[in-house]
Coordinates of C-alpha atoms in Angstrom, one line a residue:
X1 CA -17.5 -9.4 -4.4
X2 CA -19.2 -12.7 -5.7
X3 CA -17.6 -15.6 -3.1
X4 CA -17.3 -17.6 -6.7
X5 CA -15.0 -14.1 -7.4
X6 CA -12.8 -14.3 -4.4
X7 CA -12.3 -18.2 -4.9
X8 CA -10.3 -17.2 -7.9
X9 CA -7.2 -16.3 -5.7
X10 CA -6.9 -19.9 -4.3
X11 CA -7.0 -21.7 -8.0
X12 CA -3.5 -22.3 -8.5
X13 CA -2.4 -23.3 -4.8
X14 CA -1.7 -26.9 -4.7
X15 CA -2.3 -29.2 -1.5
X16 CA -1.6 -32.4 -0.6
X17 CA -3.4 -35.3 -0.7
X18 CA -5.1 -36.9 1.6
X19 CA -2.2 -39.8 1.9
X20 CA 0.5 -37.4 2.3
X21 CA 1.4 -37.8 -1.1
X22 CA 2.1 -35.1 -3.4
X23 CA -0.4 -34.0 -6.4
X24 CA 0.7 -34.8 -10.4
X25 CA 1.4 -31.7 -12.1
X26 CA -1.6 -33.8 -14.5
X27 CA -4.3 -33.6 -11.6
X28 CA -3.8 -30.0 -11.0
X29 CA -3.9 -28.4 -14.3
X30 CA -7.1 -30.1 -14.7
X31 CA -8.5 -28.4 -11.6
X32 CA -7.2 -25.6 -13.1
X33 CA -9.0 -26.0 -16.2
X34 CA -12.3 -27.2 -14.1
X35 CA -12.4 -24.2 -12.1
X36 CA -11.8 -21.9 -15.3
X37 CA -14.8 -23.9 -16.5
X38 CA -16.8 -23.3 -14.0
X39 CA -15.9 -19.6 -13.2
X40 CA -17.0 -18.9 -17.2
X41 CA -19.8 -20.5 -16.6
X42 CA -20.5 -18.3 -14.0
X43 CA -19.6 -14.9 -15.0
X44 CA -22.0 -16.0 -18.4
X45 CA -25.0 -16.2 -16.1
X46 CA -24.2 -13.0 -14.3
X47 CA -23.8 -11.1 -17.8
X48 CA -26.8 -12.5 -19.5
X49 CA -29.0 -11.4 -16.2
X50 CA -27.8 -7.6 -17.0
X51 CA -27.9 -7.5 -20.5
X52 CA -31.6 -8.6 -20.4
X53 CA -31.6 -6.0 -17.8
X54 CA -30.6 -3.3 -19.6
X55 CA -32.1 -4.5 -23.2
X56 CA -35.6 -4.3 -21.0
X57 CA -34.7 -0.6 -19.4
X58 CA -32.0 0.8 -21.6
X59 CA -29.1 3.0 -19.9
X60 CA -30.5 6.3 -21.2
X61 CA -33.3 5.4 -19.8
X62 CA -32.4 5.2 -16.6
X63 CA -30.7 7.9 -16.4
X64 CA -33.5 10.1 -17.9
X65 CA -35.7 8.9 -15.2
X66 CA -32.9 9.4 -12.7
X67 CA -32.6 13.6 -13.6
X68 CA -36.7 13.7 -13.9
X69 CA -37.0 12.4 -10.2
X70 CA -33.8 14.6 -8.9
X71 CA -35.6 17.5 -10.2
X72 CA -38.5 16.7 -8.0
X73 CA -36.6 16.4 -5.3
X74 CA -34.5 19.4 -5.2
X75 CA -37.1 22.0 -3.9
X76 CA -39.0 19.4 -1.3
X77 CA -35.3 19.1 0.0
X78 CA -35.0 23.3 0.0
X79 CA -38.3 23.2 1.5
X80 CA -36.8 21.1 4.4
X81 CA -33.8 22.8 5.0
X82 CA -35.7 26.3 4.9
X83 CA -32.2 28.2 5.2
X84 CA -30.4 25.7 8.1
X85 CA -26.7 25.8 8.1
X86 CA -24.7 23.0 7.8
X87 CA -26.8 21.0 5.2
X88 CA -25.4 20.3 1.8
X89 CA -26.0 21.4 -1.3
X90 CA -27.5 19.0 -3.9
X91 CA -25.5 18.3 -6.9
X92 CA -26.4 19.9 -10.1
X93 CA -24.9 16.8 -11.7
X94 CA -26.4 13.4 -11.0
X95 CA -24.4 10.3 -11.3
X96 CA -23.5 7.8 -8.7
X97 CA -20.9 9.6 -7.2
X98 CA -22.5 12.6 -7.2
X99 CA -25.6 11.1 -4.9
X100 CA -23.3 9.1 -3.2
X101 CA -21.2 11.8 -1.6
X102 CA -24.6 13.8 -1.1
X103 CA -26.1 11.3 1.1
X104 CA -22.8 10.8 3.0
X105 CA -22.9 14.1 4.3
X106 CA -26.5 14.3 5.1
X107 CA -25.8 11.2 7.3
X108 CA -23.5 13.1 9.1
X109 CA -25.6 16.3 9.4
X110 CA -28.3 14.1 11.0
X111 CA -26.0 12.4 13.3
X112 CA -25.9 9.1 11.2
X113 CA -23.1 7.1 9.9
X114 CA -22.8 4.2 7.4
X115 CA -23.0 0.7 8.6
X116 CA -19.9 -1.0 9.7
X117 CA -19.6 -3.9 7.0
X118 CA -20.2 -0.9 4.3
X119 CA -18.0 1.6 3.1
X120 CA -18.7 4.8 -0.1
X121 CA -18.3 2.9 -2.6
X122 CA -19.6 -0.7 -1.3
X123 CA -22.7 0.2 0.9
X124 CA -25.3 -0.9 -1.2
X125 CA -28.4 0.5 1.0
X126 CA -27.7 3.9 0.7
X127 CA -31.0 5.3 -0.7
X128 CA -32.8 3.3 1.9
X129 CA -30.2 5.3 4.2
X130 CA -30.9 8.6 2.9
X131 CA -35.2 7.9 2.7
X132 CA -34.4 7.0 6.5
X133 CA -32.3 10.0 7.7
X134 CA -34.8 12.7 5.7
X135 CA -38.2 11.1 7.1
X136 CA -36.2 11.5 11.1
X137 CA -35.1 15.2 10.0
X138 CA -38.9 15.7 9.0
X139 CA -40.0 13.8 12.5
X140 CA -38.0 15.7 14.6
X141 CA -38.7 19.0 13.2
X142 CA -42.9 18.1 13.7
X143 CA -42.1 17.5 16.8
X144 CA -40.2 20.9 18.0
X145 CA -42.9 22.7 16.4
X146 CA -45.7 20.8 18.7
X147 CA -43.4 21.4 21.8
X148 CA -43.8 25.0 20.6
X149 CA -47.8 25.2 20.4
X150 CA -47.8 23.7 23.7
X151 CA -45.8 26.4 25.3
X152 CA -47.4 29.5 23.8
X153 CA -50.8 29.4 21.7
X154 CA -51.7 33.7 22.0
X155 CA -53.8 35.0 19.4
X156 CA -51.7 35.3 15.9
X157 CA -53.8 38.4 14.8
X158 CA -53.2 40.8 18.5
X159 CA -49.8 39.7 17.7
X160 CA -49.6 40.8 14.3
X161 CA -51.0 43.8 14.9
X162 CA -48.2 44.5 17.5
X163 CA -45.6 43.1 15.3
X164 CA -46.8 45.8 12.8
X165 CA -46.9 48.5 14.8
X166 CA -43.4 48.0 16.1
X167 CA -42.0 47.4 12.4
X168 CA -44.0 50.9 11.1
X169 CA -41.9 52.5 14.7
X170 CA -38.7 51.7 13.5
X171 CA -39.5 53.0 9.8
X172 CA -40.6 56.5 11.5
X173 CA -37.1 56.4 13.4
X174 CA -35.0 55.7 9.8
X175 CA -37.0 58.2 8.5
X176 CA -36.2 60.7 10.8
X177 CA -32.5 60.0 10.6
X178 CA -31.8 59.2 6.8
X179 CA -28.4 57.8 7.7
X180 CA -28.4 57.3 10.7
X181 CA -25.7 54.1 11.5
X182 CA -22.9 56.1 8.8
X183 CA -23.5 59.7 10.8
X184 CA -23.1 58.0 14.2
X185 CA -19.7 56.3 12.6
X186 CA -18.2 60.0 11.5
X187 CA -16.7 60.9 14.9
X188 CA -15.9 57.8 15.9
X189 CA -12.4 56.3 15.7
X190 CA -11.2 54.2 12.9
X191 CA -9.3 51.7 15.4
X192 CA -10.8 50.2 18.2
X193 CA -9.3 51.3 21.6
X194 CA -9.2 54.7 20.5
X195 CA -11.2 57.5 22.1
X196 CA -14.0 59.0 19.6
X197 CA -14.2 62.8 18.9
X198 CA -16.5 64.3 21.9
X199 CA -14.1 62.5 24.4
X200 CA -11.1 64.2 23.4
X201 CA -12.6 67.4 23.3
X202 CA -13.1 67.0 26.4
X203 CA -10.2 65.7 27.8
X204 CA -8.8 68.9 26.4
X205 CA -11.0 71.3 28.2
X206 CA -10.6 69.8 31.5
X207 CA -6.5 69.0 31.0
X208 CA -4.7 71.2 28.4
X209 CA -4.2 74.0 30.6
X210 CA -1.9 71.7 33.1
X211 CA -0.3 70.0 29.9
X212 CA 0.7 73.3 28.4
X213 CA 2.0 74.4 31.7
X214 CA 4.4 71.2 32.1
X215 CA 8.0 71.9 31.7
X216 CA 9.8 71.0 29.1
X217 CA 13.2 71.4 28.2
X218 CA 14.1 69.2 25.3
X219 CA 14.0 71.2 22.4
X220 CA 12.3 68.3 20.0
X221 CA 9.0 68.5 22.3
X222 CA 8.6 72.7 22.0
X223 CA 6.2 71.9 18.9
X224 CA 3.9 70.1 21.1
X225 CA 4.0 72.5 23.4
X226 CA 3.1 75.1 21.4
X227 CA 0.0 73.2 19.8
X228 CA -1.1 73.0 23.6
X229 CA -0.8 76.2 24.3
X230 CA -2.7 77.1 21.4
X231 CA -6.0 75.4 22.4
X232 CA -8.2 76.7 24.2
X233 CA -10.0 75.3 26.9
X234 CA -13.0 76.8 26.9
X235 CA -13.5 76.7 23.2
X236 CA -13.0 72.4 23.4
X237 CA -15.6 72.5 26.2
X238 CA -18.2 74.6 23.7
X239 CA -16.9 72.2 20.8
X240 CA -18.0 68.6 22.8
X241 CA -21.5 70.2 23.6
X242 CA -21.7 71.2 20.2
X243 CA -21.1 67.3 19.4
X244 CA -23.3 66.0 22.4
X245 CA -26.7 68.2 20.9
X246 CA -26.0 66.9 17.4
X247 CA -25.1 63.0 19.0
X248 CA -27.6 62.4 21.9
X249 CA -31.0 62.3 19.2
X250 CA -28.9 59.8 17.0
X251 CA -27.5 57.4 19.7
X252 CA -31.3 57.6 21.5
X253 CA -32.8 56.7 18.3
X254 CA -30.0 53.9 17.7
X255 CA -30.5 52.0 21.3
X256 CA -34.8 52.5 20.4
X257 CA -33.9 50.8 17.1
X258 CA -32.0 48.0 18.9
X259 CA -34.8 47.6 21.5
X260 CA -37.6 47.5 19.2
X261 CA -36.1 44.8 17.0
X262 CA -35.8 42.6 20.0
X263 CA -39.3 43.0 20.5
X264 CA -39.8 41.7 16.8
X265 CA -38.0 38.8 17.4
X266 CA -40.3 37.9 20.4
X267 CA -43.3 38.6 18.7
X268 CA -41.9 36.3 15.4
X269 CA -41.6 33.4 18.0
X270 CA -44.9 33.8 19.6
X271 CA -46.3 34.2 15.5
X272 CA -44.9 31.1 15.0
X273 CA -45.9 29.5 17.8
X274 CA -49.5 30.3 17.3
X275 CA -49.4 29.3 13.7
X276 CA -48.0 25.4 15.1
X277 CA -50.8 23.9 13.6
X278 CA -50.7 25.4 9.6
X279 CA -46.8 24.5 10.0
X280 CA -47.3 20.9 11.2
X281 CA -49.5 20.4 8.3
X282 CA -47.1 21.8 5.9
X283 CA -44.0 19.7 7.8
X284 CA -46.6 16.4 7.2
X285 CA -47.2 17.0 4.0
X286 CA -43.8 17.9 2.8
X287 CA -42.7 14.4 4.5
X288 CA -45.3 13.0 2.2
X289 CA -44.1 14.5 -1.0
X290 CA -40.3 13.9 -0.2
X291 CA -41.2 10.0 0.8
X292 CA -42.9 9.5 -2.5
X293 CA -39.9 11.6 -4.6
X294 CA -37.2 9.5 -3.0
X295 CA -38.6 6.0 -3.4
X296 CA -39.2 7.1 -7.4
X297 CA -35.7 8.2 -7.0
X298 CA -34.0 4.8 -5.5
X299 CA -34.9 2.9 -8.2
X300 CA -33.1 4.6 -11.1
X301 CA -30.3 5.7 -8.4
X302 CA -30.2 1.7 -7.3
X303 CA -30.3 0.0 -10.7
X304 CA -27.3 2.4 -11.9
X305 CA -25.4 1.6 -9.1
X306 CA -25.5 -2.0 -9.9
X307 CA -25.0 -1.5 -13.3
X308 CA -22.0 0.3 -12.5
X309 CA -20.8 -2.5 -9.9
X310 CA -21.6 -5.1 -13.0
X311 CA -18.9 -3.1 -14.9
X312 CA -16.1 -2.6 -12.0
X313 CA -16.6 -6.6 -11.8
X314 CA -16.4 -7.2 -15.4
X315 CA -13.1 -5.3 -15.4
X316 CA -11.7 -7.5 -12.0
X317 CA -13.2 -10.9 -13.6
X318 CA -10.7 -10.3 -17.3
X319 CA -7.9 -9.5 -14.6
X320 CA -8.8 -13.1 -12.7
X321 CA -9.6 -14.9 -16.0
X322 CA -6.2 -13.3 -18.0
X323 CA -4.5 -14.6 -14.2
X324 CA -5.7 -18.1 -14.2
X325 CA -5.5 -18.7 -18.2
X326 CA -1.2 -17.6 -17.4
X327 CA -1.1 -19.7 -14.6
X328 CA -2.3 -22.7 -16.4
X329 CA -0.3 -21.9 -19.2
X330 CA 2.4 -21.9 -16.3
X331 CA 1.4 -25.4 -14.7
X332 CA 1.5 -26.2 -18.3
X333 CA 5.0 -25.6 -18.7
X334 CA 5.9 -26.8 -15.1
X335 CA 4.3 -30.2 -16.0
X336 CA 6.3 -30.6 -19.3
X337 CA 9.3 -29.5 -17.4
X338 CA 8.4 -31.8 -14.5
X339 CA 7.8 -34.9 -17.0
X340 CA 11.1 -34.1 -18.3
X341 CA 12.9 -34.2 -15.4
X342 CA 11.3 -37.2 -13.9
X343 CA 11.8 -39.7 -16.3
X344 CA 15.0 -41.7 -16.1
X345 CA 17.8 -40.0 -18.6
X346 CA 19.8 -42.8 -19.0
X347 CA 21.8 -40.7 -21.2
X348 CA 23.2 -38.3 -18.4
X349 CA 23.6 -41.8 -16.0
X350 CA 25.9 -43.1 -18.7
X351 CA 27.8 -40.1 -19.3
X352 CA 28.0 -39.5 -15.5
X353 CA 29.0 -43.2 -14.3
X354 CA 31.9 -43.0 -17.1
X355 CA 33.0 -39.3 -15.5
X356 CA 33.4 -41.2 -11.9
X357 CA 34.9 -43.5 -12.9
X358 CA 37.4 -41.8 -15.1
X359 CA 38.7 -39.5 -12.2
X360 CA 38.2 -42.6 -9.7
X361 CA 40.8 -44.8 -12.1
X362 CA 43.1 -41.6 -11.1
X363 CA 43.6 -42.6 -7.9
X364 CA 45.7 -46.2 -6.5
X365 CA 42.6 -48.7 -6.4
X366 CA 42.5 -52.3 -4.8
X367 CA 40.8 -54.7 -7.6
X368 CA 37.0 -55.3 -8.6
X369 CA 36.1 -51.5 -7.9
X370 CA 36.0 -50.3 -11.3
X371 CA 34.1 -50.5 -14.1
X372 CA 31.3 -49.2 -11.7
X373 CA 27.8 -49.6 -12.1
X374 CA 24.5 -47.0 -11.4
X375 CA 21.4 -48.4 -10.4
X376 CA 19.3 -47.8 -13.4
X377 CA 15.6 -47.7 -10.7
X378 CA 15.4 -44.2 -9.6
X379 CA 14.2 -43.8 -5.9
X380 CA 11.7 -40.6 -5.1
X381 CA 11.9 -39.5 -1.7
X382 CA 9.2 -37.2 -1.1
X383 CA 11.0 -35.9 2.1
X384 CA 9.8 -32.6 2.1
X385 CA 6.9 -30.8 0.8
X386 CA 6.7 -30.3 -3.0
X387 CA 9.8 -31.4 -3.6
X388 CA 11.1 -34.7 -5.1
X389 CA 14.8 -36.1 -4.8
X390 CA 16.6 -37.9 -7.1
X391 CA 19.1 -41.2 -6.3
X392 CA 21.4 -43.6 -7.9
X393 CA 22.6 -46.2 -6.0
X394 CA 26.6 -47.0 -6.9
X395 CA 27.9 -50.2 -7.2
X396 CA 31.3 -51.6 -8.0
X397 CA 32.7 -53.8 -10.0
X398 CA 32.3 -56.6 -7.6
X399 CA 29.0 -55.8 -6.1
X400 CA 30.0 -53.9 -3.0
X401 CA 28.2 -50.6 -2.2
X402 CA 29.3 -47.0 -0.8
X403 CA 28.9 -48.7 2.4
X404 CA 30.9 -51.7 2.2
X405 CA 33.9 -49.4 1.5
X406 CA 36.9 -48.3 3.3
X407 CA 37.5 -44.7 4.6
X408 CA 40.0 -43.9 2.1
X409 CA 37.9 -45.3 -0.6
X410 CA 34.8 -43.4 0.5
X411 CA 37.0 -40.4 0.2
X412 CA 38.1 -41.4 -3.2
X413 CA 34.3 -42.2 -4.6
X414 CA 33.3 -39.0 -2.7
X415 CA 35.6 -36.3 -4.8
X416 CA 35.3 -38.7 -8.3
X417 CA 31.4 -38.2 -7.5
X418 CA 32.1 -34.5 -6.9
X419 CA 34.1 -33.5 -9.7
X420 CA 31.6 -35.9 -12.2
X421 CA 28.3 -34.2 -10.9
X422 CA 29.9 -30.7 -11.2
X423 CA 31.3 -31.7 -15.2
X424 CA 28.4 -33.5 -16.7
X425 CA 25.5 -30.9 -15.7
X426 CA 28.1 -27.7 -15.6
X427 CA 25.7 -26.5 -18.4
X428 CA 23.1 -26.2 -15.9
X429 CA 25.6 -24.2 -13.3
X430 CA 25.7 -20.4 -12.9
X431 CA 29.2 -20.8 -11.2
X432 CA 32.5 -22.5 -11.7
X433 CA 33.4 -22.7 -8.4
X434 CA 34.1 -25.7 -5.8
X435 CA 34.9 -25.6 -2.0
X436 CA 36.8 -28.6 -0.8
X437 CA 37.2 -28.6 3.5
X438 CA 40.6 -30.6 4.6
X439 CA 40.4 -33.1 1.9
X440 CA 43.7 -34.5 2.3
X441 CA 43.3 -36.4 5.6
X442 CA 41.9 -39.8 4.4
X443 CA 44.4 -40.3 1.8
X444 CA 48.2 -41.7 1.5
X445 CA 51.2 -39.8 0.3
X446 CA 50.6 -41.5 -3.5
X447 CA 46.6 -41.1 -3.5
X448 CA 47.6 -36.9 -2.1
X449 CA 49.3 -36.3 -5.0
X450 CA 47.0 -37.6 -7.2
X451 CA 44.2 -35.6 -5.6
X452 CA 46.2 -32.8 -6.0
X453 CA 47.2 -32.8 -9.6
X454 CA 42.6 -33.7 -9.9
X455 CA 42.2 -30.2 -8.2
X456 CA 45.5 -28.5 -10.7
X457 CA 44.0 -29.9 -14.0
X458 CA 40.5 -28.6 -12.8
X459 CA 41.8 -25.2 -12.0
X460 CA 44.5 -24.6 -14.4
X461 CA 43.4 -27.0 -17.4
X462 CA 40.9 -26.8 -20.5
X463 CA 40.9 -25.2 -23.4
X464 CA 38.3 -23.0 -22.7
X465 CA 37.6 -21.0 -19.6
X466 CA 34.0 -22.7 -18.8
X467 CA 36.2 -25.7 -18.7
X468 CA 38.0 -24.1 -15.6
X469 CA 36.9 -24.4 -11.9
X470 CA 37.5 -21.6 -8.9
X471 CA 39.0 -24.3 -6.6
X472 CA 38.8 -23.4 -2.7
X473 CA 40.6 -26.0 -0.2
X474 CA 41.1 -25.9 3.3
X475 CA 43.1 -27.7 5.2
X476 CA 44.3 -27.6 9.1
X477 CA 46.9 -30.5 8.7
X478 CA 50.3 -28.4 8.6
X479 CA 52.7 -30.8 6.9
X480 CA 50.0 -32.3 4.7
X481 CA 49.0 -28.9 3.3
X482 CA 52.9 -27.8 2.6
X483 CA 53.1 -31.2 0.0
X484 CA 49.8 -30.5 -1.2
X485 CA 51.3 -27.2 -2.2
X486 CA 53.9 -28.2 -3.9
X487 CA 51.5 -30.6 -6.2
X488 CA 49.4 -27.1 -6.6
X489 CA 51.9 -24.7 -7.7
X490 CA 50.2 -22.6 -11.0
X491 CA 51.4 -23.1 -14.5
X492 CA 53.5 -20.1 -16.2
X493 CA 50.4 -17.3 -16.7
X494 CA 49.0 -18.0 -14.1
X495 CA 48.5 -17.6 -9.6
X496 CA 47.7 -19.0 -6.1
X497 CA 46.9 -17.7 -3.6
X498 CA 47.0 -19.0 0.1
X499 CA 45.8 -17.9 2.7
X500 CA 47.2 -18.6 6.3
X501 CA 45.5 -18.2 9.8
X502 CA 47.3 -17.4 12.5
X503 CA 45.0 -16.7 15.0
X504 CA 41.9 -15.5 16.6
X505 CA 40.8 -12.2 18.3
X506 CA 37.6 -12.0 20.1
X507 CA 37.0 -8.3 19.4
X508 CA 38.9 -8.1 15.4
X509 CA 38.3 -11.7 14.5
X510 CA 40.6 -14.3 12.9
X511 CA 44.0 -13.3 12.2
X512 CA 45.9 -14.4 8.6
X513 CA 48.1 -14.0 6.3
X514 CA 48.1 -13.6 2.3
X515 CA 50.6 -15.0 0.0
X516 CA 50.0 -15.0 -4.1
X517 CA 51.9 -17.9 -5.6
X518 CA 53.6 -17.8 -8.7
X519 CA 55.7 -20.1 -11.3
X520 CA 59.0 -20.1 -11.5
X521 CA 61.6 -22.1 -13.9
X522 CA 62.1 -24.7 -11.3
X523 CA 59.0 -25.0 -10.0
X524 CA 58.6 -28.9 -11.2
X525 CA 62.0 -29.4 -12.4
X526 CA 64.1 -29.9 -8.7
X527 CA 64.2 -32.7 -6.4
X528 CA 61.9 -36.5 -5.9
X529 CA 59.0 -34.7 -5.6
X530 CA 58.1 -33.2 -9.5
X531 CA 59.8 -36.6 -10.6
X532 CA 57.4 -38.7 -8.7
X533 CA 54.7 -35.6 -10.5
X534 CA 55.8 -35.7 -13.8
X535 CA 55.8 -39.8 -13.9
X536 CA 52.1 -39.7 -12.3
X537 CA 51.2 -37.8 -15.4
X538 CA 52.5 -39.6 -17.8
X539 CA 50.6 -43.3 -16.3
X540 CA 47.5 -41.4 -16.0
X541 CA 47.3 -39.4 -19.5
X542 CA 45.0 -36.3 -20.0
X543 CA 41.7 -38.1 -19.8
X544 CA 38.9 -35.5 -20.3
X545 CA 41.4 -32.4 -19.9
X546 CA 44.3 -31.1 -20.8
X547 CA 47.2 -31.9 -18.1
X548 CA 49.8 -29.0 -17.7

């Protein structure tokens, strides 16, 4: 693949700069847009060059030229071969694939293999490969034949005459015996192991007067006594000699049949031995032929290939192109969304410094903290790689920041801050749910309750149920947690449920208990403590939610 190809893959990864800094979503869509530029470009060039290509020597062309030249080839490579196992067949059809398997497996019939870097499909030498292997077949087979001439060089026509002779010998012999291999086979055994006729006949002249003489006394074996007794030894005796006179000529003329055809075989090699010279000619020339047939044939077999590999790219370039054009829509989109986000929405800052302070006025405040104030400058903190944070800097009413504040007031800025990020951008949520770990430590008995009834009106208010949090606390503080139950009990409708742990096992893990708490009729009705409630409700109103 074209380097400019594989570059494709790294077009939408973004870097930083130089000065640590992160890249605008601006600089890199126009990257984008260079690159897809440039790749266009590119890919045009490459498309023109083939298309003048193929407008100069048109595809049917090519392949016209391509069949014309196989043609040629097919008998030089027969001629070659001259009956050798193990070579392949030439493909009736020719196409790329076609010659392309071919050639693999005459590179492994002549002991050669493809190069490392190249693979079937990828190997872009491979007529050059196949010229190379045919021209070391033709090589090595001149030079068995001259190791032959220089064993043996007889005269060819003494040893045709002989070789004749011995030919016209074994035609006299057939003659003789018409049939000659089917008559030896009609007395011999179907299965091997088993003795043929003559020996059995044999075997019963020399032992069937003992057998029929052996006692027997089970009555299921009298039948094969009888057939014993009923043979005659003399007569199997006469029968086998009978068989021998009719056998011996046959078998005598099959082992001078066997012996004779050796001989022919000899006298072949020595033939060809002493016609070395006529064959090297023959082997030279057919290398000649073959050379000039398979250089006509590479460059019809070459220029399809790389027509074809045009095409295979074509389709992978649309893939790369349709890839980049999507992720530039994409950066696109991120760089709207990003210009969105970034600037300063001085809109949500409002709504979200009126939130904190409205549950901040909840709780029992010293003077000059509220109306608060949000630093309109937002800081980016580039902390972290491709990402960008967002701050506001808080400031109260009389200039004092998060910092200059007590522990109890931290705590109180810290859960208004909470509960106002989690309301103004609860759009943006896909959960209603806050955890809250042992809140009630930094507060008094008066700033408790308040908290709690925060937590109730968050869990229990609102008309609707996106209005609602899922509101998890812990606590560890025994007799804080037992008045900020009392504060938490539900509203009629509706359940709490508490959780106590009472300890640990190494092997099972922590030990609890559940209980599910429910309303009653006196629930805020009896004693100090749902006064004290019920007047805290009615000095701090329903605010943004419904109190219950």
């Amino acid at each position: 693949m074209p380097k400019w190809l594989k570059d494709a893959g790294d077009n939408i990864r973004y870097k930083e700069s130089g000065e640590g800094g992160h890249r605008g979503s601006g600089e890199a869509t126009n990257e984008l847009k260079r690159k897809l530029e440039d790749f266009e470009g590119k890919w045009s060039e490459r498309d023109n060059y083939f298309v003048n290509r193929i407008d100069n020597w048109p595809d049917n062309k090519v392949v016209s030229e391509l069949n014309r030249t196989w043609d040629r080839f097919i008998p030089l490579y027969a001629s070659l071969v001259n009956g050798s196992e193990g070579w392949p067949e030439p493909p009736k059809q020719v196409n790329n694939k076609n010659l392309t398997g071919f050639t693999l497996k005459v590179l492994r019939k002549t002991g050669n293999r493809l190069p490392v870097s190249g693979t079937e499909d990828t190997c872009s030498n491979l007529p050059d490969l196949l010229i190379s292997s045919l021209n070391r077949e033709l090589d090595h087979q001149i030079n068995k034949t001259r190791r032959e001439a220089d064993r043996t060089t007889p005269d060819s026509r003494k040893i045709q005459e002989r070789l004749d002779e011995t030919n016209a010998e074994i035609e006299r012999i057939r003659k003789k015996f018409l049939n000659l291999d089917e008559e030896l086979g009609l007395f011999r055994a179907d299965s091997e192991g088993l003795p043929d006729l003559k020996a059995i006949f044999l075997a019963l002249s020399e032992n069937v007067s003992r057998w029929a003489k052996a006692p027997i006394d089970e009555g299921h074996l009298s039948r094969v006594k009888e057939e014993l007794e009923a043979v005659i030894a003399t007569e199997a005796e006469k029968c086998a000699q009978l068989l021998d006179v009719w056998l011996i000529p046959r078998e005598e003329a099959k082992e001078e049949i066997i012996k004779l055809e050796r001989k022919i075989t000899e006298l072949k090699r020595k033939l060809k031995a002493s016609l070395a010279s006529y064959e090297i000619d023959h082997l030279k020339k057919l290398k000649k032929d073959l050379d000039i047939c398979l250089k006509a044939l590479k460059r019809p077999w070459s220029e399809m290939r790389e027509r074809q590999g045009w095409q295979e790219e074509k389709q992978r370039r649309e893939g790369v192109k349709e890839y980049l054009k999507s992720a530039l829509s994409l950066v696109e989109q991120a760089s709207m969304a990003i210009e969105s986000v970034s600037s300063p929405n001085h809109e949500l800052m409002e709504k979200f410094r009126k939130l904190i302070q409205d549950v901040l006025s909840r709780f029992s405040l010293v003077d000059n903290i509220v109306p608060l104030k949000l630093n309109d400058k937002e800081r980016l903190n580039a902390t972290k790689k491709d990402e960008v944070r967002r701050s506001y800097s808080i400031v109260t009413k009389d200039g004092r920041r998060l910092g200059d504040l007590s522990t109890g007031q931290k705590a109180q800025m810290a859960v208004s801050v909470l509960a106002a990020q989690n309301l103004a951008i609860s759009h943006m949520l896909h959960h209603r749910i806050i955890l809250l770990d042992d809140v009630t430590t930094a507060y008094d008995l008066s700033n408790l309750t308040r908290e709690a009834i925060l937590w109730r009106q968050l869990a229990y208010g609102g008309q609707e149920e996106r209005a609602r949090r899922q509101v998890f606390i812990s606590s560890h503080h025994e007799d804080m947690t037992n008045h900020f139950l009392d504060l938490l009990v539900p509203p009629e409708g509706r359940s709490m449920r508490l959780i106590r742990f009472t300890g640990w096992d190494p092997k099972d893990g922590p030990r609890y208990e559940q209980f599910k708490i429910e309303p009653t009729g006196a629930t805020l009705k009896d004693g100090e403590l749902a006064e004290r409630t019920r007047n805290l409700i009615k000095d701090l109103g329903t605010g943004p939610w419904r109190l219950l």
